[in-house]
Amino acid sequence: MDRVRLAELLRALARGETTIEDALDRLRTLPYEDLGFARLDHHRELRNGFGEVVFGAGKSPDELVAIVRRLADASGRVLVTRVDADAAAALARDVPDVIYHARARLAVRSDRAPAAIATGPLLVVAAGTADLPVAEEAALTAEFLGARVERLFDVGVAGLHRLFAEQAQLQKAAVIVVVAGMEGALPSVVGGLVSVPVIAVPTSVGYGASFGGIAALLSMMNSCAAGVVVVNIDNGFGAAAAAVRILQRDV
Amino acid sequence: MDRVRLAELLRALARGETTIEDALDRLRTLPYEDLGFARLDHHRELRNGFGEVVFGAGKSPDELVAIVRRLADASGRVLVTRVDADAAAALARDVPDVIYHARARLAVRSDRAPAAIATGPLLVVAAGTADLPVAEEAALTAEFLGARVERLFDVGVAGLHRLFAEQAQLQKAAVIVVVAGMEGALPSVVGGLVSVPVIAVPTSVGYGASFGGIAALLSMMNSCAAGVVVVNIDNGFGAAAAAVRILQRDV
Amino acid sequence: MDRVRLAELLRALARGETTIEDALDRLRTLPYEDLGFARLDHHRELRNGFGEVVFGAGKSPDELVAIVRRLADASGRVLVTRVDADAAAALARDVPDVIYHARARLAVRSDRAPAAIATGPLLVVAAGTADLPVAEEAALTAEFLGARVERLFDVGVAGLHRLFAEQAQLQKAAVIVVVAGMEGALPSVVGGLVSVPVIAVPTSVGYGASFGGIAALLSMMNSCAAGVVVVNIDNGFGAAAAAVRILQRDV
Amino acid sequence: MDRVRLAELLRALARGETTIEDALDRLRTLPYEDLGFARLDHHRELRNGFGEVVFGAGKSPDELVAIVRRLADASGRVLVTRVDADAAAALARDVPDVIYHARARLAVRSDRAPAAIATGPLLVVAAGTADLPVAEEAALTAEFLGARVERLFDVGVAGLHRLFAEQAQLQKAAVIVVVAGMEGALPSVVGGLVSVPVIAVPTSVGYGASFGGIAALLSMMNSCAAGVVVVNIDNGFGAAAAAVRILQRDV
Amino acid sequence: MDRVRLAELLRALARGETTIEDALDRLRTLPYEDLGFARLDHHRELRNGFGEVVFGAGKSPDELVAIVRRLADASGRVLVTRVDADAAAALARDVPDVIYHARARLAVRSDRAPAAIATGPLLVVAAGTADLPVAEEAALTAEFLGARVERLFDVGVAGLHRLFAEQAQLQKAAVIVVVAGMEGALPSVVGGLVSVPVIAVPTSVGYGASFGGIAALLSMMNSCAAGVVVVNIDNGFGAAAAAVRILQRDV
Amino acid sequence: MDRVRLAELLRALARGETTIEDALDRLRTLPYEDLGFARLDHHRELRNGFGEVVFGAGKSPDELVAIVRRLADASGRVLVTRVDADAAAALARDVPDVIYHARARLAVRSDRAPAAIATGPLLVVAAGTADLPVAEEAALTAEFLGARVERLFDVGVAGLHRLFAEQAQLQKAAVIVVVAGMEGALPSVVGGLVSVPVIAVPTSVGYGASFGGIAALLSMMNSCAAGVVVVNIDNGFGAAAAAVRILQRDV
Amino acid sequence: MDRVRLAELLRALARGETTIEDALDRLRTLPYEDLGFARLDHHRELRNGFGEVVFGAGKSPDELVAIVRRLADASGRVLVTRVDADAAAALARDVPDVIYHARARLAVRSDRAPAAIATGPLLVVAAGTADLPVAEEAALTAEFLGARVERLFDVGVAGLHRLFAEQAQLQKAAVIVVVAGMEGALPSVVGGLVSVPVIAVPTSVGYGASFGGIAALLSMMNSCAAGVVVVNIDNGFGAAAAAVRILQRDV
Amino acid sequence: MDRVRLAELLRALARGETTIEDALDRLRTLPYEDLGFARLDHHRELRNGFGEVVFGAGKSPDELVAIVRRLADASGRVLVTRVDADAAAALARDVPDVIYHARARLAVRSDRAPAAIATGPLLVVAAGTADLPVAEEAALTAEFLGARVERLFDVGVAGLHRLFAEQAQLQKAAVIVVVAGMEGALPSVVGGLVSVPVIAVPTSVGYGASFGGIAALLSMMNSCAAGVVVVNIDNGFGAAAAAVRILQRDV
């Protein structure tokens, strides 16, 4: 339910063409539709500003197809995260116009460009090439949500001259998402160089005492650069969502 | 070193009143002064937009007095976090114009109001009364840095009608800092109600399997509300710093 | 050995048709039969009110077939949890009248309806669609044990209007089982809305810092809603067993 | 606000003596009063069946005195948990009729006996003498809430004949709270002997690899007795609240 | 090198048929042979009383075949633990007289019966059927080392009457190995019933908060029965080795 | 109740001087006396071979005095572990003939020498001087229980020549208790040198990543020396109890 | 860019054949080339003394081929760690002169012998045969970097005579890398025997409470032998890199 | 026992003034003296190149005085780490010529300058002022052992210009010890800038999710700079010992 249809409902109420009871009823029931196994939250766009995003992990290909179809009909634009190869194949076969980004494991179905976010750019920085799947999840999600995105990859702290050579790009960003695994030190360094918001994303890249990303997560939680914030391990999507919350305040 | 003094240096350089070598030298050495045990980073205000903040824990009262005096001379405004009673007494005795906020354990020395941040307000939400020390650390820090702050306390998830009764306050905030201990569920609920940035602060409030705030931290890292970001346990200061990074982009 | 056969034994004893020694002997040996690798505890129904349930994980298909056959002969009704596809096929092939619930991984063999539990209903609430396997394990187990079960799925805390729209269903439940992964906040919210017993089941749904369900488990252990109790991660069966312990007190 | 006063309000509404708007307004504002640092939730009695309970840890003696006074005025009966000696002295000095139970660290202020819960009894079982503070917290809380309580202490699994000698007491209980530290095995044994609800409370009793109660907590979460439920470490209060949720269903 | 050959060497020395230097040299070099990738420790039998045991995990089938062949030539009797199906097939094909125990994952090559240990019996107790692979690893290892072994399986604490029915068997054992997963409570109960040594073996049986056997391990480390000792998770071999250290003291 | 008094009871029963009912009654009630807060288990001596030992931690000085007095009257010999200075003073003041071992934190009350255990000796080995409190707890406990004890202290693995210089003492021990903190490697080395039982006791000696003894505990659980068994961190008492279980089998 | 080419650039600058600006530009851009997904750091050889090493895990075979080709062209010598079978096949097919060490999972491409490090030798010690993959990763990496390497394998602490028999080899080493899993005690023993640097490498060899190498890691971090240093679990490469940092100081 | 006295012994042996048996005996017994509670390892200086260092934690002031006196008599030079104020006072009172470094908690007794280590310098780098106690423990220990030490403090990664301003000092060091708490990122940055050995020391500086130094420890274990090695949390002594092992190879 988009703003247009909601305004129509409220106007009908104001004109006396519908009763309060009926309006309440439609408002109460419209926000989601019950598919039996999932309550689709079409209303969320009204509440927090961007469309329905589906968490693909733990859902069968058939379930994903059913959910994406329904959402595509309702709003035209759908993003599915954590889509494995089987689910991607099912979506490609059964839902028109779905594009799959294999490295980022994202499936996108979009019948129109998003409303562009005027502010920006959002800069996605990645420490190593192994962090690229998460970095791309962040970048593509933000683009789906209307943000202008720049990328700066493979600039880890063991060779900081690579980062310092790109100071100009850092300084002109409106928000920076920093993706790093292993020791997760890059957000602290970036946070010390800029005054804009820095969102740190630990990745599960590493082995042994990286404990699947815990080392990077703890490193980022304890950053000595003031005001660095953190999302879950490998959660590129969440970082993009946070960045868009920040950017769209200016629209 | 504030912008005024830096501009003077650069102007002198432009007028040929100083050499490039001398300018480089002053720029390189000015950023900090060596006290033997601490390199004061006066330059940081230039780089990331707010004055020097001192982390008080692990420093002796004498060390704190020396650092705060030097910083007060240099910039006029100093904030010290994690100040215990002994250090507070020493600062009150030896540095003029220091105010101590006991609950938040903050010492503030300020010779002028900060440059006000035009955007706002920043809303600090706390789940329970035991979370207030951290919530006040966030609120007072943000006020020190120039933000306009509102407070909404004791609205934990076991009685959500208390939160829902204040929906208006939630909806008009520009950024929301949510402070919660125990199960740490409040940021997820708030994150589902608003579209502005939500910064979650886990606290060490709880016992047993709260593990000093780990339960709340993990809960917030795994929030099902998209785009909630997290700082360290009890890090009210860091949440305020992150909020100011977001707010001051608009200045 | 059901109540009927036990009463017969005791009556025979009272009538002098058997000796105390013989009665003691039969009572001592009847409770279980030794299959070599498993002591079947037919007596448990007498002691804690519901039939034998078999934990299927870690048992070979052949072992499961042997156990279920023996139990089916002894009592007619058997429930097997954590049955994978191979074991399900073996049971379907070798034991008559077994029904397999794939999503919940339960195999049921029942020659009659259970004695219905008069109180109720038991409401099973699930936060997200990925939590459904565990929620269904709880619901189907409770039905096997005679409870009347209702379901309320996909009402997670990021969109609480979905839960509040179903307040009526919450209020009329006798016991509520709440199943949630990720941040596990839903039981705290439900626990604040109702006065009946609330049994929380953390699930392993999530990634990164969810640590296979630890985040949800800790969140539930630290619930600020008084009197919420918790079972093991993904233990839908245990939640149902606890709910039936509560409900059958009224029989 | 108790049921009597609420009924009066609704009756006034029905008689036209007040408007819907006014009634809504009073209902919305009545549930809590804002003390500045705490929102007292008088309404909770209506919602989940027992009076306000105050979590004493992390609150200053002065704050506790203010909260208890206000609550005593509003409802007559107040229970404060985790009260240390200083706070107990302040309450004894400044609030009339407060009784302090030192071992259980509970402060009780009650101007009348609670409405007795007809069902019962609630049996509190403790493994060792070091577990008694938590066991008494559970027992006294339940008594405050109107339950009939029996106690069975020092019956740990290293000498099970002590427990088996009291089988009669176990069998007649309506609900059993089992408190144990160290290896936390007692709830599994009790759960195998009875068919009524069993609520397990791990305690922090132990040393070394007990990790402050984690060993007992994990042991109880993994109980092989079906349907044993668990609350937080040392949470005697929570176990009593859960037991009362179960018992009062029958009123 | 067995006692016979060692005695020959020493006798030769005593008779002057060899020099001290030569004897020292042979003693120093005899204990192991260098295969390039493994130093076989034939001498260990002299030092701690039982033959070479090979830890099969992490070794390739080819490596295992080479090691077992060499050991078989040297001493006639070899035990290999943690042998997977591939390695078992390779051993069966390439080394004569190897017997594979699939459930316990042990491969045994023995050209004679072991010297029987006169004391005993060693009783292996297992809580559930899923614990049998570990219990059998313990029982078969002990038999390989010469002990007389009895088995008592499926007597977990949720139905303690099964254990108590076999008190006689418990009381006549010389040493008891108790194998249990999930909450790991059985060794505490057994330890309270007998005065002989009790060796507890936690297993990885369980799910969720059993954390691969940590719950059982911690439970056993914190046993309230005095003098229960513990070995590593799933380490049936180690428990048998410890039991044989105890039993053979009497030879 | 010692063997003498039990034999009298049984003889009276055999002579018809008491009834079976009365004998059962006395047997059932005699094992413990109810002090209100503790069930003293006098019977334990009959069941597992040594007298009552009181775990002193978490008990108030008054409670300890009451328990020790009662036990002293009943059996003459009492051992209390984990006795802090306050409790030691109270025991010294209120119970005759109590000896306090400050380093080991043991209080002993004994009116006669224990029945000596013929086998032995029990050797207690300690890695460093900081491990001595735990080592002495083990040694003194074993002596209280009748064992002959030898000590070998300060022979840690960083200077193994100290251990190897005392090989003779190692080789003649019947059982060895090895106490070590920090990296906990000593039991593995000792276990490789001897064939008798080796009981490893991790201590909390260390800092940083020793995590209060976890490092030593894990090291010992993973010992590559076959058949090393482990007790809880700092549990010198438990190690002694285990050693006595082993030694007294020969009596 | 090797030293030769850099010297040429600087000489051209000194001769006035290039401008400072141009030199700066080449220096700034030369260090790495942007492949789109990876910034190759050719300059690293200048900065820390050895050639580019590629971390193979998490990179696709195609990415590895592209990176290795480019590096081979630039410097002639490339080492790739953590190469699985698929990547090894791709490299063998698409890049000339690549040698694959399967056990160590290393791929080496080298068009010339490295500059030999004069000091040495570097001794790699391994506790068990299961530790050989990590030990070989260390040894082969060090050889690639020019070090002279000796190996001493299968000398774990359960049979220390094997180590002591090779004291001469220990004493003549310049640096020792000690590789051990399970209880990880070997570095402490070696560290007590020699005065040269000892680098400890924990491996993930073990099961149960070895927790994938955590037990060995903690053991090594807490070594009672002064000055033992540690690298990540299974990080043979890092140990070799550290050893070469030490050895090449003497060149 | 120093080299002089050992040489005398050996010379006496060569001259026939003592027997081999007697020499062996003295060599075997000389290495340590038995104080009853501690075996002083005078011989260690011979074995690994520096004098006896006493770990002060967990030893009583009286024990420390006894140990230091004996060592002072034997070798003249003693270093005691982790000396608290009480022990420092006792040492100052009872042992002549002891100097106490309060911040580093070191007590030094030295009757002569150490043999200077020719190589160097050893550079100790610290991230923040709160890390100074550990940094000074490292620096003073190294000086005690004869190294030439430089210090570079308060150069954390949030303001990297402070570190880069001192590149010259970094480049001329022979070994670098890097001390950092919180996110522990500094060793990775330093490791990327230099080719000499880098020894990382995590500190317990931080709060919340720093977990007493675990965050910094894990960060350093996972450093993306090749060849960074790590010691235990707060182990400044160990880092100095490792650095001296490296430096003295050149003597």
Tab-separated table of C-alpha atoms in Angstrom, chain E residues 4-251:
chain	number	residue	atom	x	y	z
E	4	VAL	CA	62.184	-59.873	26.461
E	5	ARG	CA	64.376	-58.080	23.997
E	6	LEU	CA	65.255	-55.416	26.531
E	7	ALA	CA	66.272	-58.045	29.070
E	8	GLU	CA	68.484	-59.660	26.431
E	9	LEU	CA	70.223	-56.398	25.823
E	10	LEU	CA	70.816	-55.824	29.513
E	11	ARG	CA	72.010	-59.375	30.003
E	12	ALA	CA	74.490	-58.959	27.167
E	13	LEU	CA	75.705	-55.849	28.896
E	14	ALA	CA	76.082	-57.632	32.212
E	15	ARG	CA	77.995	-60.442	30.482
E	16	GLY	CA	80.326	-57.926	28.880
E	17	GLU	CA	79.074	-58.914	25.420
E	18	THR	CA	78.288	-55.318	24.703
E	19	THR	CA	79.664	-52.030	25.908
E	20	ILE	CA	77.894	-49.437	27.968
E	21	GLU	CA	78.215	-47.038	25.072
E	22	ASP	CA	76.620	-49.461	22.714
E	23	ALA	CA	73.851	-50.265	25.181
E	24	LEU	CA	73.135	-46.612	25.723
E	25	ASP	CA	73.093	-46.097	22.013
E	26	ARG	CA	70.656	-48.872	21.361
E	27	LEU	CA	68.437	-47.826	24.236
E	28	ARG	CA	68.424	-44.278	22.965
E	29	THR	CA	67.621	-45.191	19.420
E	30	LEU	CA	65.410	-48.178	19.933
E	31	PRO	CA	62.431	-46.419	21.430
E	32	TYR	CA	61.213	-45.183	18.108
E	33	GLU	CA	61.864	-45.624	14.457
E	34	ASP	CA	61.754	-42.697	12.123
E	35	LEU	CA	59.315	-43.203	9.248
E	36	GLY	CA	59.974	-39.707	7.956
E	37	PHE	CA	56.568	-38.451	9.051
E	38	ALA	CA	56.148	-40.303	12.385
E	39	ARG	CA	58.375	-41.479	15.195
E	40	LEU	CA	56.951	-44.783	16.362
E	41	ASP	CA	57.284	-45.092	20.068
E	42	HIS	CA	57.765	-48.851	20.588
E	43	HIS	CA	59.322	-48.072	23.912
E	44	ARG	CA	56.111	-46.721	25.356
E	45	GLU	CA	54.978	-50.192	26.386
E	46	LEU	CA	57.968	-50.288	28.724
E	47	ARG	CA	57.253	-46.902	30.130
E	48	ASN	CA	53.533	-46.873	30.745
E	49	GLY	CA	52.334	-50.388	30.452
E	50	PHE	CA	50.332	-50.790	27.292
E	51	GLY	CA	51.084	-51.016	23.583
E	52	GLU	CA	51.128	-48.422	20.905
E	53	VAL	CA	47.782	-46.838	20.136
E	54	VAL	CA	47.412	-44.769	16.983
E	55	PHE	CA	45.174	-41.690	16.817
E	56	GLY	CA	43.653	-42.170	13.388
E	57	ALA	CA	42.080	-38.755	12.802
E	58	GLY	CA	44.006	-36.441	10.477
E	59	LYS	CA	46.115	-39.196	9.024
E	60	SER	CA	45.632	-40.352	5.440
E	61	PRO	CA	44.719	-44.000	4.739
E	62	ASP	CA	48.179	-44.515	3.254
E	63	GLU	CA	49.888	-43.119	6.323
E	64	LEU	CA	47.755	-45.283	8.596
E	65	VAL	CA	48.569	-48.400	6.620
E	66	ALA	CA	52.295	-47.665	6.840
E	67	ILE	CA	52.175	-46.987	10.563
E	68	VAL	CA	50.040	-50.013	11.434
E	69	ARG	CA	52.172	-52.353	9.348
E	70	ARG	CA	55.351	-51.266	11.074
E	71	LEU	CA	53.787	-51.500	14.512
E	72	ALA	CA	52.255	-54.860	13.761
E	73	ASP	CA	55.659	-56.169	12.802
E	74	ALA	CA	57.234	-54.763	15.933
E	75	SER	CA	54.745	-55.777	18.604
E	76	GLY	CA	51.940	-57.780	17.042
E	77	ARG	CA	49.160	-55.774	18.653
E	78	VAL	CA	47.909	-52.406	17.443
E	79	LEU	CA	44.820	-50.325	18.196
E	80	VAL	CA	43.763	-47.459	15.941
E	81	THR	CA	41.106	-44.969	17.106
E	82	ARG	CA	38.904	-42.600	15.088
E	83	VAL	CA	39.143	-44.656	11.926
E	84	ASP	CA	36.718	-43.511	9.257
E	85	ALA	CA	35.271	-45.779	6.598
E	86	ASP	CA	37.932	-45.025	3.974
E	87	ALA	CA	40.800	-45.744	6.318
E	88	ALA	CA	39.069	-48.876	7.563
E	89	ALA	CA	38.807	-50.144	4.008
E	90	ALA	CA	42.477	-49.408	3.344
E	91	LEU	CA	43.553	-51.189	6.517
E	92	ALA	CA	41.336	-54.181	5.765
E	93	ARG	CA	42.842	-54.405	2.292
E	94	ASP	CA	46.504	-53.850	3.123
E	95	VAL	CA	47.106	-55.180	6.649
E	96	PRO	CA	46.276	-58.779	7.547
E	97	ASP	CA	44.101	-59.598	10.547
E	98	VAL	CA	42.619	-56.169	11.153
E	99	ILE	CA	39.144	-56.099	12.688
E	100	TYR	CA	37.048	-52.939	12.360
E	101	HIS	CA	34.411	-51.942	14.931
E	102	ALA	CA	32.307	-49.508	12.934
E	103	ARG	CA	30.194	-48.035	15.723
E	104	ALA	CA	33.245	-47.323	17.899
E	105	ARG	CA	35.399	-46.440	14.882
E	106	LEU	CA	38.209	-48.654	16.168
E	107	ALA	CA	40.538	-50.862	14.138
E	108	VAL	CA	42.252	-53.669	16.049
E	109	ARG	CA	45.121	-55.860	14.919
E	110	SER	CA	46.125	-58.444	17.429
E	111	ASP	CA	48.095	-61.652	17.037
E	112	ARG	CA	47.476	-62.850	20.577
E	113	ALA	CA	45.276	-62.205	23.572
E	114	PRO	CA	46.524	-59.461	25.855
E	115	ALA	CA	47.917	-60.266	29.253
E	116	ALA	CA	44.717	-60.314	31.296
E	117	ILE	CA	44.364	-57.779	34.080
E	118	ALA	CA	43.403	-59.755	37.167
E	119	THR	CA	41.408	-57.066	38.920
E	120	GLY	CA	38.073	-55.816	37.862
E	121	PRO	CA	35.594	-55.716	36.429
E	122	LEU	CA	35.549	-52.363	34.675
E	123	LEU	CA	31.949	-51.256	34.251
E	124	VAL	CA	31.046	-48.943	31.351
E	125	VAL	CA	27.780	-47.091	31.986
E	126	ALA	CA	26.046	-45.056	29.241
E	127	ALA	CA	23.160	-42.624	29.677
E	128	GLY	CA	21.482	-42.958	26.290
E	129	THR	CA	21.654	-44.977	23.099
E	130	ALA	CA	23.224	-42.043	21.257
E	131	ASP	CA	26.174	-42.300	23.644
E	132	LEU	CA	26.982	-45.848	22.572
E	133	PRO	CA	29.756	-45.090	20.036
E	134	VAL	CA	31.798	-43.452	22.797
E	135	ALA	CA	30.877	-46.101	25.349
E	136	GLU	CA	31.934	-48.838	22.964
E	137	GLU	CA	35.213	-47.028	22.214
E	138	ALA	CA	35.895	-47.161	25.948
E	139	ALA	CA	34.810	-50.772	26.388
E	140	LEU	CA	36.668	-52.183	23.366
E	141	THR	CA	39.822	-50.231	24.169
E	142	ALA	CA	39.830	-51.587	27.707
E	143	GLU	CA	39.338	-55.104	26.426
E	144	PHE	CA	42.230	-54.628	23.993
E	145	LEU	CA	44.364	-53.612	26.961
E	146	GLY	CA	43.449	-56.733	28.931
E	147	ALA	CA	40.653	-55.577	31.197
E	148	ARG	CA	37.486	-57.523	31.966
E	149	VAL	CA	34.608	-55.250	30.904
E	150	GLU	CA	30.898	-55.132	31.727
E	151	ARG	CA	28.334	-52.823	30.088
E	152	LEU	CA	25.266	-51.038	31.494
E	153	PHE	CA	23.586	-48.896	28.841
E	154	ASP	CA	20.592	-46.527	28.565
E	155	VAL	CA	20.186	-45.666	32.249
E	156	GLY	CA	19.956	-41.840	32.056
E	157	VAL	CA	18.807	-39.644	34.939
E	158	ALA	CA	15.353	-38.915	33.544
E	159	GLY	CA	14.367	-42.467	34.531
E	160	LEU	CA	16.615	-43.300	37.447
E	161	HIS	CA	14.686	-46.459	38.359
E	162	ARG	CA	16.520	-48.073	35.431
E	163	LEU	CA	19.848	-47.364	37.138
E	164	PHE	CA	18.699	-48.293	40.615
E	165	ALA	CA	17.430	-51.635	39.318
E	166	GLU	CA	21.048	-52.483	38.526
E	167	GLN	CA	22.620	-51.430	41.828
E	168	ALA	CA	24.229	-54.830	42.245
E	169	GLN	CA	26.220	-54.444	39.059
E	170	LEU	CA	27.379	-50.989	40.167
E	171	GLN	CA	28.473	-52.210	43.564
E	172	LYS	CA	30.702	-55.013	42.333
E	173	ALA	CA	32.663	-52.963	39.793
E	174	ALA	CA	36.307	-52.068	40.487
E	175	VAL	CA	36.235	-48.955	38.321
E	176	ILE	CA	33.318	-47.272	36.562
E	177	VAL	CA	33.418	-45.277	33.340
E	178	VAL	CA	30.247	-43.184	32.949
E	179	VAL	CA	29.429	-41.871	29.466
E	180	ALA	CA	26.762	-39.165	29.049
E	181	GLY	CA	25.836	-36.297	26.769
E	182	MET	CA	23.151	-33.609	27.044
E	183	GLU	CA	23.142	-32.447	30.692
E	184	GLY	CA	25.814	-34.956	31.749
E	185	ALA	CA	24.302	-35.594	35.181
E	186	LEU	CA	24.753	-39.356	35.368
E	187	PRO	CA	28.340	-39.399	36.767
E	188	SER	CA	27.230	-37.274	39.736
E	189	VAL	CA	24.503	-39.762	40.564
E	190	VAL	CA	26.782	-42.783	40.127
E	191	GLY	CA	29.542	-41.062	42.100
E	192	GLY	CA	27.137	-40.677	45.014
E	193	LEU	CA	26.285	-44.387	44.980
E	194	VAL	CA	29.708	-46.033	44.912
E	195	SER	CA	33.109	-45.642	46.543
E	196	VAL	CA	35.250	-46.884	43.648
E	197	PRO	CA	36.848	-44.579	41.074
E	198	VAL	CA	34.383	-42.945	38.651
E	199	ILE	CA	35.679	-41.613	35.317
E	200	ALA	CA	33.234	-39.336	33.517
E	201	VAL	CA	33.186	-39.014	29.730
E	202	PRO	CA	31.106	-36.164	28.279
E	203	THR	CA	29.781	-36.800	24.769
E	204	SER	CA	28.834	-34.409	22.013
E	205	VAL	CA	25.307	-35.833	22.002
E	206	GLY	CA	22.775	-33.012	22.129
E	207	TYR	CA	21.966	-29.840	20.229
E	208	GLY	CA	21.606	-26.105	20.758
E	209	ALA	CA	22.996	-25.115	24.127
E	210	SER	CA	24.829	-28.420	24.506
E	211	PHE	CA	27.484	-26.733	22.372
E	212	GLY	CA	28.983	-29.984	21.127
E	213	GLY	CA	29.426	-31.454	24.595
E	214	ILE	CA	30.461	-28.375	26.582
E	215	ALA	CA	27.315	-28.541	28.709
E	216	ALA	CA	28.045	-32.130	29.712
E	217	LEU	CA	31.727	-31.393	30.242
E	218	LEU	CA	31.013	-28.473	32.571
E	219	SER	CA	28.394	-30.454	34.425
E	220	MET	CA	30.909	-33.216	35.102
E	221	MET	CA	33.691	-30.811	36.101
E	222	ASN	CA	31.310	-29.362	38.701
E	223	SER	CA	29.998	-32.653	40.031
E	224	CYS	CA	28.899	-32.407	43.634
E	225	ALA	CA	29.948	-36.039	44.116
E	226	ALA	CA	33.491	-35.908	45.498
E	227	GLY	CA	36.259	-37.425	43.438
E	228	VAL	CA	34.642	-37.781	40.037
E	229	VAL	CA	37.303	-37.232	37.358
E	230	VAL	CA	36.749	-36.201	33.751
E	231	VAL	CA	38.307	-36.747	30.322
E	232	ASN	CA	37.817	-34.890	27.038
E	233	ILE	CA	34.534	-34.833	25.119
E	234	ASP	CA	33.922	-38.118	23.250
E	235	ASN	CA	37.222	-39.484	24.585
E	236	GLY	CA	36.206	-43.048	25.289
E	237	PHE	CA	39.766	-44.151	24.582
E	238	GLY	CA	41.186	-41.854	27.260
E	239	ALA	CA	38.698	-43.089	29.848
E	240	ALA	CA	39.713	-46.675	29.146
E	241	ALA	CA	43.402	-45.779	29.388
E	242	ALA	CA	42.783	-44.093	32.740
E	243	ALA	CA	40.812	-47.099	33.995
E	244	VAL	CA	43.609	-49.456	32.977
E	245	ARG	CA	46.163	-47.259	34.765
E	246	ILE	CA	44.044	-47.819	37.878
E	247	LEU	CA	43.390	-51.516	37.406
E	248	GLN	CA	46.882	-52.634	36.504
E	249	ARG	CA	48.378	-51.205	39.662
E	250	ASP	CA	47.259	-54.424	41.265
E	251	VAL	CA	48.959	-56.784	38.847
